[in-house]
Amino acid sequence: MRNTLLIIDDSELDRAIFNEIFKKDYRVLRAATAYEGIDQVRKNVMDLAVVVLDICLQRGPNGFSVLERIHKLEGCAHIPVILLTAEPEPQWVYRGVEMGAVDFLVKPLAPVATQNRIKTIIEETWGSEEEQNEEAPPGKISLQQAEILSQRWQKKFLSFCQNHDITFHSYIQRLRIITSALSDAYCQLFPESGLSSYDAKLISMASGFAEIGQLALPDEIIWGGPDQPEPGKSQFFLHTKIGGEFFKDGPEEWEPLMTYCSEVAAYHHKNYDGTGYPAALSQDEIPLSAQLVHTAMVCSDLADRYEEEPDVFKMVYRALSLRVGRTLSPNMLKAVDASRKTLENIFRTMHRQKRTEEVEEKLRVKDALTVRPEARQTSKGSGKTPLNSVLRSRRTRNQG
């Protein structure tokens, strides 16, 4: 069970306050320096539920460097990290979100609000205490083993993508959280489906590998996305077959994680009415794991579309309700509605990340305007695809 909280803060008072807030419900670890904190993470990787990290550490690396190091440690990629600051400067918020922080807390801490927020993040990430204590069925991979394995694969997968899409890491994190919320809601709403909380967690892990088949495609096909003309369109959707085959015939002791990864990779572009890729299967013939991840992808894309709206979730839900029977099933829409609180939180995080990308784009434009005329002319005639266009096309999904 994930029952441990770690606070990394050079303020003895803040460490004491944090301990007082959470000592009745969790084991609280306290570190005064970056090095102590990283050491505590290594020693407690399977027990940590959350890390609270001060940005302005006086000795050693700052909070951003510690955040980066934590995410690189094996088994730590999905441990939520909350940044702590006395001065919530916008550029710090943008940078923290970009690097994978899930939230910000502002000093001085408000005990009740802090307690509620952190408990919510823990349950969104790991599930309730009862769900965390659930053991794997006999002969099946344990959740701890599956977490370590999937994170190891994820690290390798992302290393192949780092020079193509700088936002892919944060997108994968977002997709996993949305999938987790939908899966948990679905197994509670529809017990007759046979989906357990154990399966729900494995499906959220599998969601990160939906696009692994794209590694086998030429860049120009990937950049073209699903809306490019033939024959590029059909070539693009070959990644679903390649990805599905990639996870087949794995070790028996890794099941059912391997099956879920294969289903998600093969059918994440499949709509409930049978349209999309691959051509076979429709409605409840489509694996439930793939339906959940497909719905999570559509939610994410719609949230991007409506990110300027006052109530993003309301707009996303309205758009999904118009696609029931085509893009998603009626039951899946009910799961979206039951996940409202989690989705509202992740959509707010997406909005902050979007603002980060816009700031970076303005800086790139400014740099482009200040280069030498001959350099601009060379760039204009180079025929290269602009970076922001590449990033958009890589994340384009079939919206039905």
mmCIF file of C-alpha atoms in Angstrom:
data_model
loop_
_atom_site.group_PDB
_atom_site.id
_atom_site.type_symbol
_atom_site.label_atom_id
_atom_site.label_comp_id
_atom_site.label_asym_id
_atom_site.label_seq_id
_atom_site.Cartn_x
_atom_site.Cartn_y
_atom_site.Cartn_z
ATOM 1 C CA MET A 1 0.000 0.000 0.000
ATOM 2 C CA ARG A 2 1.179 3.544 -0.792
ATOM 3 C CA ASN A 3 1.061 4.986 2.736
ATOM 4 C CA THR A 4 4.113 7.274 2.772
ATOM 5 C CA LEU A 5 4.404 11.019 2.147
ATOM 6 C CA LEU A 6 7.743 12.761 1.695
ATOM 7 C CA ILE A 7 8.310 16.489 2.154
ATOM 8 C CA ILE A 8 11.594 17.972 0.938
ATOM 9 C CA ASP A 9 11.944 21.450 2.441
ATOM 10 C CA ASP A 10 14.826 23.258 4.137
ATOM 11 C CA SER A 11 12.399 24.992 6.520
ATOM 12 C CA GLU A 12 12.144 23.049 9.773
ATOM 13 C CA LEU A 13 8.872 24.818 10.560
ATOM 14 C CA ASP A 14 7.251 23.825 7.263
ATOM 15 C CA ARG A 15 8.391 20.225 7.672
ATOM 16 C CA ALA A 16 6.871 20.172 11.168
ATOM 17 C CA ILE A 17 3.581 21.663 9.934
ATOM 18 C CA PHE A 18 3.362 19.097 7.154
ATOM 19 C CA ASN A 19 4.039 16.272 9.618
ATOM 20 C CA GLU A 20 1.339 17.572 11.968
ATOM 21 C CA ILE A 21 -1.224 17.713 9.165
ATOM 22 C CA PHE A 22 -0.690 14.149 7.925
ATOM 23 C CA LYS A 23 0.808 12.065 10.761
ATOM 24 C CA LYS A 24 -2.552 10.498 11.735
ATOM 25 C CA ASP A 25 -3.217 9.116 8.244
ATOM 26 C CA TYR A 26 0.203 8.533 6.666
ATOM 27 C CA ARG A 27 3.817 7.771 7.426
ATOM 28 C CA VAL A 28 5.537 11.144 6.929
ATOM 29 C CA LEU A 29 9.174 11.336 5.869
ATOM 30 C CA ARG A 30 11.039 14.645 6.097
ATOM 31 C CA ALA A 31 14.160 15.768 4.241
ATOM 32 C CA ALA A 32 15.981 19.075 4.680
ATOM 33 C CA THR A 33 18.141 18.912 1.525
ATOM 34 C CA ALA A 34 17.848 17.742 -2.058
ATOM 35 C CA TYR A 35 20.278 14.891 -1.479
ATOM 36 C CA GLU A 36 18.403 13.628 1.597
ATOM 37 C CA GLY A 37 15.162 13.804 -0.344
ATOM 38 C CA ILE A 38 16.455 11.848 -3.350
ATOM 39 C CA ASP A 39 17.905 9.241 -0.994
ATOM 40 C CA GLN A 40 14.524 8.891 0.735
ATOM 41 C CA VAL A 41 12.814 8.443 -2.635
ATOM 42 C CA ARG A 42 15.210 5.633 -3.579
ATOM 43 C CA LYS A 43 14.694 3.831 -0.268
ATOM 44 C CA ASN A 44 10.882 4.115 -0.283
ATOM 45 C CA VAL A 45 10.003 3.930 -3.973
ATOM 46 C CA MET A 46 7.324 1.228 -3.525
ATOM 47 C CA ASP A 47 5.656 2.967 -0.575
ATOM 48 C CA LEU A 48 5.646 6.621 -1.645
ATOM 49 C CA ALA A 49 2.212 8.031 -2.380
ATOM 50 C CA VAL A 50 3.323 11.632 -3.016
ATOM 51 C CA VAL A 51 6.330 13.945 -2.780
ATOM 52 C CA VAL A 52 5.967 17.581 -1.713
ATOM 53 C CA LEU A 53 8.992 19.543 -2.894
ATOM 54 C CA ASP A 54 10.069 23.091 -2.097
ATOM 55 C CA ILE A 55 11.282 24.953 -5.182
ATOM 56 C CA CYS A 56 13.779 27.188 -3.376
ATOM 57 C CA LEU A 57 16.083 24.819 -1.518
ATOM 58 C CA GLN A 58 18.986 26.780 -0.038
ATOM 59 C CA ARG A 59 21.576 24.011 -0.176
ATOM 60 C CA GLY A 60 22.342 21.866 -3.213
ATOM 61 C CA PRO A 61 20.160 21.553 -6.327
ATOM 62 C CA ASN A 62 16.919 23.526 -6.541
ATOM 63 C CA GLY A 63 13.484 21.955 -6.600
ATOM 64 C CA PHE A 64 13.285 21.733 -10.393
ATOM 65 C CA SER A 65 16.521 19.750 -10.553
ATOM 66 C CA VAL A 66 15.254 17.427 -7.819
ATOM 67 C CA LEU A 67 11.963 16.955 -9.699
ATOM 68 C CA GLU A 68 13.880 15.954 -12.822
ATOM 69 C CA ARG A 69 16.060 13.502 -10.888
ATOM 70 C CA ILE A 70 13.085 11.892 -9.171
ATOM 71 C CA HIS A 71 11.334 11.197 -12.470
ATOM 72 C CA LYS A 72 14.494 9.557 -13.825
ATOM 73 C CA LEU A 73 14.746 7.081 -10.943
ATOM 74 C CA GLU A 74 13.459 3.600 -11.755
ATOM 75 C CA GLY A 75 9.937 3.100 -10.478
ATOM 76 C CA CYS A 76 9.360 6.811 -9.834
ATOM 77 C CA ALA A 77 7.959 8.116 -13.103
ATOM 78 C CA HIS A 78 4.359 8.115 -11.853
ATOM 79 C CA ILE A 79 4.898 9.193 -8.254
ATOM 80 C CA PRO A 80 3.045 12.548 -8.068
ATOM 81 C CA VAL A 81 5.242 15.495 -7.136
ATOM 82 C CA ILE A 82 3.666 18.671 -5.721
ATOM 83 C CA LEU A 83 5.788 21.803 -5.749
ATOM 84 C CA LEU A 84 5.825 24.100 -2.732
ATOM 85 C CA THR A 85 6.604 27.821 -2.940
ATOM 86 C CA ALA A 86 6.095 31.057 -1.050
ATOM 87 C CA GLU A 87 6.025 33.049 -4.290
ATOM 88 C CA PRO A 88 3.934 31.437 -7.067
ATOM 89 C CA GLU A 89 5.611 33.191 -9.999
ATOM 90 C CA PRO A 90 3.853 32.320 -13.299
ATOM 91 C CA GLN A 91 7.075 31.194 -14.978
ATOM 92 C CA TRP A 92 7.700 28.764 -12.108
ATOM 93 C CA VAL A 93 4.217 27.328 -12.464
ATOM 94 C CA TYR A 94 4.690 26.905 -16.225
ATOM 95 C CA ARG A 95 8.064 25.246 -15.813
ATOM 96 C CA GLY A 96 6.843 22.931 -13.044
ATOM 97 C CA VAL A 97 3.852 21.730 -15.074
ATOM 98 C CA GLU A 98 6.058 21.167 -18.109
ATOM 99 C CA MET A 99 8.417 19.041 -16.021
ATOM 100 C CA GLY A 100 5.593 16.872 -14.702
ATOM 101 C CA ALA A 101 4.551 18.417 -11.367
ATOM 102 C CA VAL A 102 0.897 17.660 -10.646
ATOM 103 C CA ASP A 103 0.106 20.716 -8.519
ATOM 104 C CA PHE A 104 1.413 23.718 -6.551
ATOM 105 C CA LEU A 105 0.983 24.555 -2.877
ATOM 106 C CA VAL A 106 1.580 28.108 -1.667
ATOM 107 C CA LYS A 107 3.059 28.919 1.737
ATOM 108 C CA PRO A 108 1.824 29.464 4.362
ATOM 109 C CA LEU A 109 -0.042 26.153 4.195
ATOM 110 C CA ALA A 110 -3.753 26.067 4.994
ATOM 111 C CA PRO A 111 -4.043 22.741 6.878
ATOM 112 C CA VAL A 112 -7.531 21.626 5.848
ATOM 113 C CA ALA A 113 -7.194 22.665 2.197
ATOM 114 C CA THR A 114 -3.724 21.104 1.993
ATOM 115 C CA GLN A 115 -4.940 17.844 3.509
ATOM 116 C CA ASN A 116 -7.937 17.604 1.170
ATOM 117 C CA ARG A 117 -5.943 18.448 -1.932
ATOM 118 C CA ILE A 118 -3.147 15.965 -1.286
ATOM 119 C CA LYS A 119 -5.552 13.170 -0.367
ATOM 120 C CA THR A 120 -7.406 13.799 -3.626
ATOM 121 C CA ILE A 121 -4.182 13.582 -5.627
ATOM 122 C CA ILE A 122 -3.208 10.329 -3.903
ATOM 123 C CA GLU A 123 -6.584 8.732 -4.647
ATOM 124 C CA GLU A 124 -6.531 9.979 -8.239
ATOM 125 C CA THR A 125 -3.090 8.465 -8.751
ATOM 126 C CA TRP A 126 -3.198 5.236 -6.736
ATOM 127 C CA GLY A 127 -6.877 4.667 -5.890
ATOM 128 C CA SER A 128 -8.510 4.398 -2.490
ATOM 129 C CA GLU A 129 -6.930 2.515 0.419
ATOM 130 C CA GLU A 130 -9.143 -0.507 -0.286
ATOM 131 C CA GLU A 131 -8.137 -0.538 -3.950
ATOM 132 C CA GLN A 132 -4.440 -0.253 -3.113
ATOM 133 C CA ASN A 133 -4.698 -3.261 -0.808
ATOM 134 C CA GLU A 134 -6.302 -5.411 -3.490
ATOM 135 C CA GLU A 135 -4.055 -8.310 -4.436
ATOM 136 C CA ALA A 136 -3.566 -9.761 -7.898
ATOM 137 C CA PRO A 137 -5.532 -12.877 -8.862
ATOM 138 C CA PRO A 138 -3.559 -16.133 -8.497
ATOM 139 C CA GLY A 139 -0.966 -16.547 -11.227
ATOM 140 C CA LYS A 140 -1.266 -12.950 -12.433
ATOM 141 C CA ILE A 141 1.285 -10.166 -12.279
ATOM 142 C CA SER A 142 1.189 -8.088 -9.103
ATOM 143 C CA LEU A 143 0.407 -4.395 -9.350
ATOM 144 C CA GLN A 144 3.841 -3.513 -7.974
ATOM 145 C CA GLN A 145 5.583 -5.693 -10.562
ATOM 146 C CA ALA A 146 3.389 -4.260 -13.320
ATOM 147 C CA GLU A 147 4.174 -0.704 -12.204
ATOM 148 C CA ILE A 148 7.935 -1.303 -12.272
ATOM 149 C CA LEU A 149 7.744 -3.061 -15.638
ATOM 150 C CA SER A 150 5.546 -0.469 -17.315
ATOM 151 C CA GLN A 151 7.676 2.393 -16.031
ATOM 152 C CA ARG A 152 10.817 0.707 -17.331
ATOM 153 C CA TRP A 153 9.223 0.279 -20.762
ATOM 154 C CA GLN A 154 7.827 3.810 -20.654
ATOM 155 C CA LYS A 155 11.265 5.265 -20.000
ATOM 156 C CA LYS A 156 12.676 3.467 -23.042
ATOM 157 C CA PHE A 157 9.692 4.418 -25.204
ATOM 158 C CA LEU A 158 9.956 8.097 -24.284
ATOM 159 C CA SER A 159 13.696 8.085 -24.984
ATOM 160 C CA PHE A 160 12.903 7.258 -28.630
ATOM 161 C CA CYS A 161 10.373 10.119 -28.808
ATOM 162 C CA GLN A 162 12.331 12.889 -27.085
ATOM 163 C CA ASN A 163 13.709 14.394 -30.307
ATOM 164 C CA HIS A 164 10.338 14.363 -32.072
ATOM 165 C CA ASP A 165 7.820 15.733 -29.574
ATOM 166 C CA ILE A 166 8.967 17.614 -26.492
ATOM 167 C CA THR A 167 5.447 17.497 -24.993
ATOM 168 C CA PHE A 168 4.914 13.741 -25.393
ATOM 169 C CA HIS A 169 5.977 12.916 -21.813
ATOM 170 C CA SER A 170 3.383 15.246 -20.285
ATOM 171 C CA TYR A 171 0.752 13.969 -22.749
ATOM 172 C CA ILE A 172 1.375 10.373 -21.623
ATOM 173 C CA GLN A 173 1.018 11.386 -17.977
ATOM 174 C CA ARG A 174 -2.253 13.159 -18.728
ATOM 175 C CA LEU A 175 -3.593 10.191 -20.712
ATOM 176 C CA ARG A 176 -2.791 7.781 -17.901
ATOM 177 C CA ILE A 177 -4.612 9.908 -15.309
ATOM 178 C CA ILE A 178 -7.701 10.279 -17.507
ATOM 179 C CA THR A 179 -7.719 6.554 -18.325
ATOM 180 C CA SER A 180 -7.335 5.693 -14.648
ATOM 181 C CA ALA A 181 -10.292 7.887 -13.707
ATOM 182 C CA LEU A 182 -12.519 6.429 -16.445
ATOM 183 C CA SER A 183 -11.497 2.841 -15.641
ATOM 184 C CA ASP A 184 -12.161 3.238 -11.912
ATOM 185 C CA ALA A 185 -15.545 4.810 -12.604
ATOM 186 C CA TYR A 186 -16.484 2.109 -15.113
ATOM 187 C CA CYS A 187 -15.725 -0.813 -12.792
ATOM 188 C CA GLN A 188 -17.808 0.816 -10.049
ATOM 189 C CA LEU A 189 -20.738 1.689 -12.305
ATOM 190 C CA PHE A 190 -20.829 -1.591 -14.244
ATOM 191 C CA PRO A 191 -19.659 -4.513 -12.084
ATOM 192 C CA GLU A 192 -21.337 -6.878 -14.552
ATOM 193 C CA SER A 193 -18.590 -5.957 -17.051
ATOM 194 C CA GLY A 194 -16.104 -8.012 -15.024
ATOM 195 C CA LEU A 195 -13.689 -5.091 -14.843
ATOM 196 C CA SER A 196 -12.027 -5.040 -11.407
ATOM 197 C CA SER A 197 -9.999 -2.244 -9.839
ATOM 198 C CA TYR A 198 -6.950 -4.484 -10.458
ATOM 199 C CA ASP A 199 -7.739 -4.502 -14.186
ATOM 200 C CA ALA A 200 -8.453 -0.769 -14.138
ATOM 201 C CA LYS A 201 -4.950 -0.037 -12.852
ATOM 202 C CA LEU A 202 -3.318 -2.270 -15.462
ATOM 203 C CA ILE A 203 -5.298 -0.578 -18.245
ATOM 204 C CA SER A 204 -4.129 2.855 -17.065
ATOM 205 C CA MET A 205 -0.528 1.559 -17.245
ATOM 206 C CA ALA A 206 -1.170 0.169 -20.748
ATOM 207 C CA SER A 207 -2.529 3.520 -21.979
ATOM 208 C CA GLY A 208 0.986 4.923 -22.219
ATOM 209 C CA PHE A 209 1.852 2.494 -25.020
ATOM 210 C CA ALA A 210 -1.050 3.221 -27.354
ATOM 211 C CA GLU A 211 1.190 4.888 -29.935
ATOM 212 C CA ILE A 212 4.214 2.588 -29.693
ATOM 213 C CA GLY A 213 3.623 1.312 -33.220
ATOM 214 C CA GLN A 214 4.426 4.770 -34.597
ATOM 215 C CA LEU A 215 8.095 4.081 -33.901
ATOM 216 C CA ALA A 216 8.083 1.818 -36.960
ATOM 217 C CA LEU A 217 6.740 4.496 -39.346
ATOM 218 C CA PRO A 218 8.655 7.114 -41.380
ATOM 219 C CA ASP A 219 8.540 10.615 -39.905
ATOM 220 C CA GLU A 220 6.639 12.069 -42.866
ATOM 221 C CA ILE A 221 3.818 9.538 -42.360
ATOM 222 C CA ILE A 222 3.635 10.273 -38.626
ATOM 223 C CA TRP A 223 3.590 14.026 -39.262
ATOM 224 C CA GLY A 224 0.764 13.598 -41.770
ATOM 225 C CA GLY A 225 -1.490 12.106 -39.105
ATOM 226 C CA PRO A 226 -4.811 10.305 -39.663
ATOM 227 C CA ASP A 227 -6.255 12.986 -41.962
ATOM 228 C CA GLN A 228 -3.574 12.851 -44.675
ATOM 229 C CA PRO A 229 -4.551 11.647 -48.171
ATOM 230 C CA GLU A 230 -4.005 8.087 -49.309
ATOM 231 C CA PRO A 231 -1.787 6.121 -49.418
ATOM 232 C CA GLY A 232 -0.306 7.944 -46.402
ATOM 233 C CA LYS A 233 -3.505 7.564 -44.367
ATOM 234 C CA SER A 234 -3.517 3.760 -44.584
ATOM 235 C CA GLN A 235 0.214 3.673 -43.897
ATOM 236 C CA PHE A 236 -0.319 5.812 -40.797
ATOM 237 C CA PHE A 237 -2.875 3.402 -39.368
ATOM 238 C CA LEU A 238 -0.503 0.475 -39.816
ATOM 239 C CA HIS A 239 0.921 1.530 -36.453
ATOM 240 C CA THR A 240 -2.131 0.016 -34.755
ATOM 241 C CA LYS A 241 -1.339 -3.437 -36.174
ATOM 242 C CA ILE A 242 2.378 -3.071 -35.458
ATOM 243 C CA GLY A 243 1.726 -1.932 -31.892
ATOM 244 C CA GLY A 244 -0.734 -4.742 -31.222
ATOM 245 C CA GLU A 245 1.731 -7.366 -32.465
ATOM 246 C CA PHE A 246 4.549 -5.858 -30.408
ATOM 247 C CA PHE A 247 3.016 -6.998 -27.102
ATOM 248 C CA LYS A 248 1.858 -10.459 -28.178
ATOM 249 C CA ASP A 249 3.479 -13.706 -26.995
ATOM 250 C CA GLY A 250 5.090 -12.149 -23.939
ATOM 251 C CA PRO A 251 5.945 -14.103 -20.781
ATOM 252 C CA GLU A 252 2.930 -15.672 -19.096
ATOM 253 C CA GLU A 253 3.927 -14.155 -15.747
ATOM 254 C CA TRP A 254 3.383 -10.666 -17.207
ATOM 255 C CA GLU A 255 -0.278 -11.282 -17.935
ATOM 256 C CA PRO A 256 -2.776 -9.683 -18.185
ATOM 257 C CA LEU A 257 -0.662 -6.525 -18.574
ATOM 258 C CA MET A 258 0.665 -7.689 -21.946
ATOM 259 C CA THR A 259 -2.833 -8.392 -23.247
ATOM 260 C CA TYR A 260 -4.071 -4.950 -22.229
ATOM 261 C CA CYS A 261 -1.052 -3.270 -23.846
ATOM 262 C CA SER A 262 -1.701 -5.201 -27.061
ATOM 263 C CA GLU A 263 -5.426 -4.371 -27.094
ATOM 264 C CA VAL A 264 -4.817 -0.683 -26.459
ATOM 265 C CA ALA A 265 -2.103 -0.403 -29.113
ATOM 266 C CA ALA A 266 -4.250 -2.220 -31.680
ATOM 267 C CA TYR A 267 -7.651 -0.544 -31.126
ATOM 268 C CA HIS A 268 -7.080 2.938 -29.669
ATOM 269 C CA HIS A 269 -8.260 4.514 -32.963
ATOM 270 C CA LYS A 270 -11.431 2.412 -33.030
ATOM 271 C CA ASN A 271 -14.836 4.084 -32.655
ATOM 272 C CA TYR A 272 -17.757 2.334 -30.987
ATOM 273 C CA ASP A 273 -19.767 2.184 -34.245
ATOM 274 C CA GLY A 274 -16.990 0.235 -35.971
ATOM 275 C CA THR A 275 -15.445 3.123 -37.907
ATOM 276 C CA GLY A 276 -11.777 3.891 -37.478
ATOM 277 C CA TYR A 277 -8.876 1.452 -37.535
ATOM 278 C CA PRO A 278 -8.436 -1.500 -37.771
ATOM 279 C CA ALA A 279 -11.520 -2.296 -39.861
ATOM 280 C CA ALA A 280 -12.770 -5.318 -37.883
ATOM 281 C CA LEU A 281 -14.914 -5.247 -34.709
ATOM 282 C CA SER A 282 -17.597 -2.853 -33.518
ATOM 283 C CA GLN A 283 -19.466 -1.927 -30.331
ATOM 284 C CA ASP A 284 -18.864 -4.364 -27.459
ATOM 285 C CA GLU A 285 -16.645 -6.559 -29.637
ATOM 286 C CA ILE A 286 -14.005 -3.863 -29.175
ATOM 287 C CA PRO A 287 -11.914 -4.665 -26.073
ATOM 288 C CA LEU A 288 -13.056 -2.602 -23.107
ATOM 289 C CA SER A 289 -9.448 -1.581 -22.426
ATOM 290 C CA ALA A 290 -9.223 0.029 -25.874
ATOM 291 C CA GLN A 291 -12.625 1.725 -25.472
ATOM 292 C CA LEU A 292 -11.441 3.324 -22.224
ATOM 293 C CA VAL A 293 -8.161 4.589 -23.688
ATOM 294 C CA HIS A 294 -9.859 5.781 -26.886
ATOM 295 C CA THR A 295 -12.362 7.766 -24.817
ATOM 296 C CA ALA A 296 -9.513 9.214 -22.718
ATOM 297 C CA MET A 297 -7.748 10.351 -25.902
ATOM 298 C CA VAL A 298 -10.899 12.007 -27.229
ATOM 299 C CA CYS A 299 -11.436 13.729 -23.860
ATOM 300 C CA SER A 300 -7.896 15.081 -23.972
ATOM 301 C CA ASP A 301 -8.260 16.350 -27.536
ATOM 302 C CA LEU A 302 -11.612 17.991 -26.832
ATOM 303 C CA ALA A 303 -10.174 19.666 -23.738
ATOM 304 C CA ASP A 304 -7.456 21.139 -25.959
ATOM 305 C CA ARG A 305 -10.137 22.400 -28.331
ATOM 306 C CA TYR A 306 -12.200 24.045 -25.583
ATOM 307 C CA GLU A 307 -9.364 25.158 -23.289
ATOM 308 C CA GLU A 308 -10.411 28.815 -23.556
ATOM 309 C CA GLU A 309 -13.941 28.063 -22.331
ATOM 310 C CA PRO A 310 -14.884 28.914 -18.697
ATOM 311 C CA ASP A 311 -16.085 25.331 -18.028
ATOM 312 C CA VAL A 312 -13.940 22.947 -20.075
ATOM 313 C CA PHE A 313 -15.494 19.782 -18.666
ATOM 314 C CA LYS A 314 -19.000 20.963 -19.543
ATOM 315 C CA MET A 315 -17.973 21.548 -23.165
ATOM 316 C CA VAL A 316 -16.153 18.211 -23.382
ATOM 317 C CA TYR A 317 -19.115 16.349 -21.927
ATOM 318 C CA ARG A 318 -21.533 18.087 -24.289
ATOM 319 C CA ALA A 319 -19.403 17.177 -27.296
ATOM 320 C CA LEU A 320 -19.123 13.560 -26.153
ATOM 321 C CA SER A 321 -22.878 13.286 -25.573
ATOM 322 C CA LEU A 322 -23.412 14.147 -29.249
ATOM 323 C CA ARG A 323 -21.136 11.244 -30.226
ATOM 324 C CA VAL A 324 -22.761 8.499 -28.160
ATOM 325 C CA GLY A 325 -23.292 5.439 -30.320
ATOM 326 C CA ARG A 326 -20.629 6.586 -32.766
ATOM 327 C CA THR A 327 -17.390 7.464 -30.979
ATOM 328 C CA LEU A 328 -18.229 5.975 -27.584
ATOM 329 C CA SER A 329 -20.848 3.814 -25.867
ATOM 330 C CA PRO A 330 -23.604 5.133 -23.566
ATOM 331 C CA ASN A 331 -21.889 3.403 -20.629
ATOM 332 C CA MET A 332 -18.614 5.150 -21.428
ATOM 333 C CA LEU A 333 -20.349 8.540 -21.314
ATOM 334 C CA LYS A 334 -21.675 7.655 -17.850
ATOM 335 C CA ALA A 335 -18.102 6.851 -16.782
ATOM 336 C CA VAL A 336 -16.997 10.278 -18.026
ATOM 337 C CA ASP A 337 -19.738 11.929 -15.990
ATOM 338 C CA ALA A 338 -18.738 9.948 -12.882
ATOM 339 C CA SER A 339 -15.122 11.112 -13.359
ATOM 340 C CA ARG A 340 -16.058 14.793 -13.429
ATOM 341 C CA LYS A 341 -13.949 15.889 -10.434
ATOM 342 C CA THR A 342 -10.737 14.254 -11.659
ATOM 343 C CA LEU A 343 -11.229 15.442 -15.224
ATOM 344 C CA GLU A 344 -11.852 19.015 -14.118
ATOM 345 C CA ASN A 345 -8.548 18.938 -12.222
ATOM 346 C CA ILE A 346 -6.541 17.522 -15.132
ATOM 347 C CA PHE A 347 -8.130 19.953 -17.596
ATOM 348 C CA ARG A 348 -7.004 22.863 -15.415
ATOM 349 C CA THR A 349 -3.464 21.450 -15.461
ATOM 350 C CA MET A 350 -3.659 21.138 -19.245
ATOM 351 C CA HIS A 351 -4.612 24.813 -19.466
ATOM 352 C CA ARG A 352 -1.501 25.845 -17.524
ATOM 353 C CA GLN A 353 0.641 23.621 -19.725
ATOM 354 C CA LYS A 354 -0.899 25.130 -22.857
ATOM 355 C CA ARG A 355 0.103 28.575 -21.629
ATOM 356 C CA THR A 356 3.655 27.275 -21.149
ATOM 357 C CA GLU A 357 3.784 26.099 -24.752
ATOM 358 C CA GLU A 358 2.438 29.461 -25.947
ATOM 359 C CA VAL A 359 5.182 31.300 -24.046
ATOM 360 C CA GLU A 360 7.791 29.040 -25.650
ATOM 361 C CA GLU A 361 6.291 29.625 -29.094
ATOM 362 C CA LYS A 362 6.460 33.407 -28.611
ATOM 363 C CA LEU A 363 10.128 33.087 -27.677
ATOM 364 C CA ARG A 364 10.785 31.039 -30.824
ATOM 365 C CA VAL A 365 9.018 33.667 -32.945
ATOM 366 C CA LYS A 366 11.057 36.414 -31.298
ATOM 367 C CA ASP A 367 14.267 34.509 -32.008
ATOM 368 C CA ALA A 368 13.213 33.989 -35.630
ATOM 369 C CA LEU A 369 12.597 37.709 -36.119
ATOM 370 C CA THR A 370 16.034 38.615 -34.843
ATOM 371 C CA VAL A 371 18.105 36.237 -37.023
ATOM 372 C CA ARG A 372 20.082 37.496 -40.013
ATOM 373 C CA PRO A 373 18.088 38.044 -43.247
ATOM 374 C CA GLU A 374 20.121 35.387 -45.074
ATOM 375 C CA ALA A 375 19.352 32.934 -42.271
ATOM 376 C CA ARG A 376 15.627 33.635 -42.608
ATOM 377 C CA GLN A 377 15.844 33.090 -46.348
ATOM 378 C CA THR A 378 17.616 29.754 -45.855
ATOM 379 C CA SER A 379 15.003 28.642 -43.363
ATOM 380 C CA LYS A 380 12.167 29.680 -45.651
ATOM 381 C CA GLY A 381 13.461 27.539 -48.462
ATOM 382 C CA SER A 382 14.474 24.539 -46.404
ATOM 383 C CA GLY A 383 11.149 22.713 -46.723
ATOM 384 C CA LYS A 384 11.217 21.602 -43.104
ATOM 385 C CA THR A 385 8.016 21.221 -41.132
ATOM 386 C CA PRO A 386 7.641 23.805 -38.323
ATOM 387 C CA LEU A 387 8.099 22.265 -34.880
ATOM 388 C CA ASN A 388 4.684 23.283 -33.573
ATOM 389 C CA SER A 389 3.007 21.686 -36.614
ATOM 390 C CA VAL A 390 4.901 18.462 -36.038
ATOM 391 C CA LEU A 391 3.829 18.366 -32.391
ATOM 392 C CA ARG A 392 0.199 18.976 -33.247
ATOM 393 C CA SER A 393 0.121 16.302 -35.959
ATOM 394 C CA ARG A 394 1.783 13.677 -33.765
ATOM 395 C CA ARG A 395 -1.003 14.008 -31.202
ATOM 396 C CA THR A 396 -3.892 14.148 -33.678
ATOM 397 C CA ARG A 397 -6.490 11.538 -32.811
ATOM 398 C CA ASN A 398 -9.447 10.057 -34.657
ATOM 399 C CA GLN A 399 -12.394 12.040 -33.243
ATOM 400 C CA GLY A 400 -15.140 10.130 -35.010
#
